PDB file of C-alpha atoms in Angstrom:
ATOM      1  CA  MET A   1       4.831   2.482  -2.260  1.00  0.00           C
ATOM      2  CA  LEU A   2       2.740  -0.487  -1.341  1.00  0.00           C
ATOM      3  CA  THR A   3      -0.785   0.612  -1.993  1.00  0.00           C
ATOM      4  CA  ALA A   4      -0.333   0.924  -5.728  1.00  0.00           C
ATOM      5  CA  ALA A   5       1.593  -2.324  -5.993  1.00  0.00           C
ATOM      6  CA  VAL A   6      -0.926  -4.233  -3.904  1.00  0.00           C
ATOM      7  CA  LEU A   7      -3.890  -2.888  -5.782  1.00  0.00           C
ATOM      8  CA  ALA A   8      -2.255  -3.323  -9.171  1.00  0.00           C
ATOM      9  CA  GLY A   9      -1.691  -6.987  -8.416  1.00  0.00           C
ATOM     10  CA  CYS A  10      -5.370  -7.393  -7.641  1.00  0.00           C
ATOM     11  CA  ALA A  11      -6.475  -5.593 -10.784  1.00  0.00           C
ATOM     12  CA  ALA A  12      -4.357  -7.594 -13.214  1.00  0.00           C
ATOM     13  CA  SER A  13      -7.336  -9.171 -14.947  1.00  0.00           C
ATOM     14  CA  PRO A  14     -10.273  -7.311 -16.483  1.00  0.00           C
ATOM     15  CA  PRO A  15     -12.786  -6.222 -13.844  1.00  0.00           C
ATOM     16  CA  THR A  16     -15.589  -8.758 -13.706  1.00  0.00           C
ATOM     17  CA  SER A  17     -16.917  -8.403 -10.181  1.00  0.00           C
ATOM     18  CA  PRO A  18     -17.753  -5.526  -7.863  1.00  0.00           C
ATOM     19  CA  LEU A  19     -14.518  -6.168  -5.941  1.00  0.00           C
ATOM     20  CA  ALA A  20     -12.411  -6.235  -9.112  1.00  0.00           C
ATOM     21  CA  ILE A  21     -14.027  -3.023 -10.337  1.00  0.00           C
ATOM     22  CA  GLU A  22     -13.438  -1.340  -6.974  1.00  0.00           C
ATOM     23  CA  ILE A  23      -9.797  -2.469  -6.897  1.00  0.00           C
ATOM     24  CA  SER A  24      -9.261  -1.258 -10.454  1.00  0.00           C
ATOM     25  CA  GLN A  25     -10.659   2.172  -9.583  1.00  0.00           C
ATOM     26  CA  SER A  26      -8.699   2.368  -6.346  1.00  0.00           C
ATOM     27  CA  SER A  27      -5.488   1.319  -8.089  1.00  0.00           C
ATOM     28  CA  GLY A  28      -5.929   3.995 -10.742  1.00  0.00           C
ATOM     29  CA  CYS A  29      -6.551   6.601  -8.061  1.00  0.00           C
ATOM     30  CA  VAL A  30      -3.397   5.666  -6.115  1.00  0.00           C
ATOM     31  CA  GLU A  31      -1.297   5.481  -9.278  1.00  0.00           C
ATOM     32  CA  SER A  32      -2.350   8.982 -10.325  1.00  0.00           C
ATOM     33  CA  ILE A  33      -1.246  10.309  -6.929  1.00  0.00           C
ATOM     34  CA  GLU A  34       2.030   8.395  -6.894  1.00  0.00           C
ATOM     35  CA  ASN A  35       2.887   9.727 -10.349  1.00  0.00           C
ATOM     36  CA  GLN A  36       2.695  13.323  -9.150  1.00  0.00           C
ATOM     37  CA  PRO A  37       6.165  14.922  -9.220  1.00  0.00           C
ATOM     38  CA  ALA A  38       5.637  16.291  -5.699  1.00  0.00           C
ATOM     39  CA  PHE A  39       5.854  12.738  -4.309  1.00  0.00           C
ATOM     40  CA  ALA A  40       9.030  11.758  -6.206  1.00  0.00           C
ATOM     41  CA  PRO A  41      11.223  12.241  -3.077  1.00  0.00           C
ATOM     42  CA  LEU A  42       9.180   9.564  -1.291  1.00  0.00           C
ATOM     43  CA  ARG A  43       9.610   7.140  -4.192  1.00  0.00           C
ATOM     44  CA  LEU A  44      13.379   7.666  -4.025  1.00  0.00           C
ATOM     45  CA  LYS A  45      13.414   6.568  -0.370  1.00  0.00           C
ATOM     46  CA  SER A  46      10.742   3.890  -0.739  1.00  0.00           C
ATOM     47  CA  PRO A  47      10.259   2.621  -4.290  1.00  0.00           C
ATOM     48  CA  GLY A  48       7.591   0.130  -5.289  1.00  0.00           C
ATOM     49  CA  LEU A  49       7.623  -3.504  -4.280  1.00  0.00           C
ATOM     50  CA  GLY A  50      10.180  -5.416  -6.288  1.00  0.00           C
ATOM     51  CA  GLU A  51      12.213  -2.250  -6.836  1.00  0.00           C
ATOM     52  CA  MET A  52      13.745  -1.930  -3.362  1.00  0.00           C
ATOM     53  CA  THR A  53      17.462  -2.518  -3.116  1.00  0.00           C
ATOM     54  CA  SER A  54      19.550  -3.507  -0.124  1.00  0.00           C
ATOM     55  CA  THR A  55      20.266   0.210   0.282  1.00  0.00           C
ATOM     56  CA  HIS A  56      16.548   0.950   0.675  1.00  0.00           C
ATOM     57  CA  LEU A  57      16.039  -1.977   3.056  1.00  0.00           C
ATOM     58  CA  GLY A  58      19.072  -1.073   5.171  1.00  0.00           C
ATOM     59  CA  ASP A  59      18.521   2.701   5.292  1.00  0.00           C
ATOM     60  CA  THR A  60      19.007   3.737   8.928  1.00  0.00           C
ATOM     61  CA  SER A  61      18.022   7.352   8.384  1.00  0.00           C
ATOM     62  CA  LYS A  62      14.852   8.729   9.872  1.00  0.00           C
ATOM     63  CA  PRO A  63      12.656  10.867   7.633  1.00  0.00           C
ATOM     64  CA  THR A  64      13.524  14.539   7.676  1.00  0.00           C
ATOM     65  CA  PRO A  65      10.809  16.994   8.752  1.00  0.00           C
ATOM     66  CA  GLU A  66      10.249  17.734   5.052  1.00  0.00           C
ATOM     67  CA  GLU A  67       9.885  14.011   4.252  1.00  0.00           C
ATOM     68  CA  GLN A  68       7.536  13.576   7.203  1.00  0.00           C
ATOM     69  CA  ALA A  69       5.338  16.411   5.921  1.00  0.00           C
ATOM     70  CA  LEU A  70       5.394  14.985   2.395  1.00  0.00           C
ATOM     71  CA  ALA A  71       4.466  11.511   3.670  1.00  0.00           C
ATOM     72  CA  ARG A  72       1.533  13.059   5.582  1.00  0.00           C
ATOM     73  CA  GLU A  73       0.399  14.800   2.379  1.00  0.00           C
ATOM     74  CA  TYR A  74       0.697  11.529   0.472  1.00  0.00           C
ATOM     75  CA  LEU A  75      -1.264   9.634   3.105  1.00  0.00           C
ATOM     76  CA  ALA A  76      -4.007  12.277   3.084  1.00  0.00           C
ATOM     77  CA  ALA A  77      -4.184  12.172  -0.713  1.00  0.00           C
ATOM     78  CA  VAL A  78      -4.401   8.385  -1.044  1.00  0.00           C
ATOM     79  CA  SER A  79      -6.982   8.085   1.729  1.00  0.00           C
ATOM     80  CA  ALA A  80      -9.564   9.109  -0.885  1.00  0.00           C
ATOM     81  CA  CYS A  81      -8.556   5.998  -2.889  1.00  0.00           C
ATOM     82  CA  GLU A  82      -9.343   3.410  -0.201  1.00  0.00           C
ATOM     83  CA  PRO A  83     -11.426   0.574  -1.640  1.00  0.00           C
ATOM     84  CA  ASN A  84     -15.067   0.646  -0.625  1.00  0.00           C
ATOM     85  CA  ALA A  85     -15.927  -2.181   1.754  1.00  0.00           C
ATOM     86  CA  GLN A  86     -19.427  -2.403   0.234  1.00  0.00           C
ATOM     87  CA  SER A  87     -17.856  -3.918  -2.877  1.00  0.00           C
ATOM     88  CA  MET A  88     -16.837  -6.921  -0.798  1.00  0.00           C
ATOM     89  CA  LEU A  89     -20.281  -8.229   0.035  1.00  0.00           C
ATOM     90  CA  ASN A  90     -20.033 -11.120  -2.421  1.00  0.00           C
ATOM     91  CA  PRO A  91     -19.262 -14.101  -0.153  1.00  0.00           C
ATOM     92  CA  GLN A  92     -16.776 -15.553  -2.643  1.00  0.00           C
ATOM     93  CA  GLU A  93     -14.709 -12.364  -2.501  1.00  0.00           C
ATOM     94  CA  GLN A  94     -14.885 -11.560   1.199  1.00  0.00           C
ATOM     95  CA  ALA A  95     -11.552 -13.166   2.111  1.00  0.00           C
ATOM     96  CA  ALA A  96      -9.753 -11.278  -0.666  1.00  0.00           C
ATOM     97  CA  GLY A  97     -11.554  -8.074   0.296  1.00  0.00           C
ATOM     98  CA  ARG A  98     -10.584  -8.444   3.951  1.00  0.00           C
ATOM     99  CA  ALA A  99      -6.942  -9.076   2.975  1.00  0.00           C
ATOM    100  CA  ILE A 100      -6.917  -5.951   0.812  1.00  0.00           C
ATOM    101  CA  LEU A 101      -8.478  -3.703   3.454  1.00  0.00           C
ATOM    102  CA  THR A 102      -6.356  -5.121   6.275  1.00  0.00           C
ATOM    103  CA  THR A 103      -3.187  -4.514   4.284  1.00  0.00           C
ATOM    104  CA  TRP A 104      -4.388  -1.011   3.341  1.00  0.00           C
ATOM    105  CA  HIS A 105      -4.940  -0.096   6.993  1.00  0.00           C
ATOM    106  CA  GLU A 106      -1.665  -1.645   8.154  1.00  0.00           C
ATOM    107  CA  GLN A 107       0.196   0.300   5.465  1.00  0.00           C
ATOM    108  CA  GLU A 108      -1.513   3.479   6.667  1.00  0.00           C
ATOM    109  CA  GLN A 109      -0.229   2.723  10.174  1.00  0.00           C
ATOM    110  CA  LEU A 110       3.300   2.290   8.815  1.00  0.00           C
ATOM    111  CA  TYR A 111       3.027   5.736   7.229  1.00  0.00           C
ATOM    112  CA  VAL A 112       1.810   7.177  10.533  1.00  0.00           C
ATOM    113  CA  ALA A 113       4.821   5.639  12.301  1.00  0.00           C
ATOM    114  CA  LEU A 114       7.120   6.976   9.567  1.00  0.00           C
ATOM    115  CA  THR A 115       5.684  10.492   9.731  1.00  0.00           C
ATOM    116  CA  SER A 116       6.050  10.546  13.507  1.00  0.00           C
ATOM    117  CA  GLY A 117       9.714   9.548  13.261  1.00  0.00           C
ATOM    118  CA  ARG A 118       9.205   6.181  14.983  1.00  0.00           C
ATOM    119  CA  LEU A 119      10.557   4.245  11.983  1.00  0.00           C
ATOM    120  CA  THR A 120      13.656   4.566   9.882  1.00  0.00           C
ATOM    121  CA  TRP A 121      13.273   4.361   6.125  1.00  0.00           C
ATOM    122  CA  GLY A 122      14.766   0.864   6.175  1.00  0.00           C
ATOM    123  CA  GLN A 123      12.322  -0.354   8.816  1.00  0.00           C
ATOM    124  CA  PHE A 124       9.440   1.142   6.843  1.00  0.00           C
ATOM    125  CA  ASN A 125      10.639  -0.515   3.638  1.00  0.00           C
ATOM    126  CA  ARG A 126      11.186  -3.935   5.227  1.00  0.00           C
ATOM    127  CA  MET A 127       7.757  -3.827   6.876  1.00  0.00           C
ATOM    128  CA  THR A 128       6.180  -2.697   3.609  1.00  0.00           C
ATOM    129  CA  GLU A 129       7.783  -5.615   1.764  1.00  0.00           C
ATOM    130  CA  ALA A 130       6.588  -8.034   4.457  1.00  0.00           C
ATOM    131  CA  LEU A 131       3.042  -6.673   4.112  1.00  0.00           C
ATOM    132  CA  GLY A 132       3.219  -7.156   0.364  1.00  0.00           C
ATOM    133  CA  ARG A 133       4.392 -10.774   0.693  1.00  0.00           C
ATOM    134  CA  ARG A 134       1.682 -11.573   3.239  1.00  0.00           C
ATOM    135  CA  MET A 135      -0.962  -9.919   1.087  1.00  0.00           C
ATOM    136  CA  ASP A 136       0.148 -11.936  -1.927  1.00  0.00           C
ATOM    137  CA  ARG A 137      -0.146 -15.196   0.042  1.00  0.00           C
ATOM    138  CA  GLN A 138      -3.576 -14.230   1.408  1.00  0.00           C
ATOM    139  CA  LEU A 139      -4.896 -13.315  -2.026  1.00  0.00           C
ATOM    140  CA  ARG A 140      -3.653 -16.551  -3.578  1.00  0.00           C
ATOM    141  CA  THR A 141      -5.326 -18.532  -0.788  1.00  0.00           C
ATOM    142  CA  ALA A 142      -8.559 -16.542  -1.103  1.00  0.00           C
ATOM    143  CA  MET A 143      -8.636 -16.930  -4.892  1.00  0.00           C
ATOM    144  CA  ALA A 144      -7.993 -20.653  -4.661  1.00  0.00           C
ATOM    145  CA  ALA A 145     -10.791 -21.037  -2.099  1.00  0.00           C
ATOM    146  CA  ALA A 146     -13.177 -18.958  -4.229  1.00  0.00           C
ATOM    147  CA  GLY A 147     -12.383 -21.089  -7.259  1.00  0.00           C
ATOM    148  CA  SER A 148     -13.222 -24.348  -5.529  1.00  0.00           C
TER     149      SER A 148
END
């Protein structure tokens, strides 16, 4: 599931700024939800970034009504973990903050499409991986610009 992977990548170093602290807290919040046994069926269909196989990416099945309900519960639970935009007021961190929030909201929309049955699991997984790659590129660019 993207949100934890995205946030974990941002929180790799010790928190030293308001954005880093916010990302660390948000990542911990998402991780605690994703580790709940109730959400294990979702992780089987859509494991974390770097853990998806060709089977996950090529899955043509649509989520069952039970999976749709579970994905809605997951989405509702992690919504409380969304990073606070106020932490992104530091001009040097605004680009990274925007990338994080944009990816967060786009991932939420993928979950909405999944829970409505508009996406197959494979489509969801491929789009999630693409979001993760784009986010990684954006963060590297933002960090390089902030460091100059």
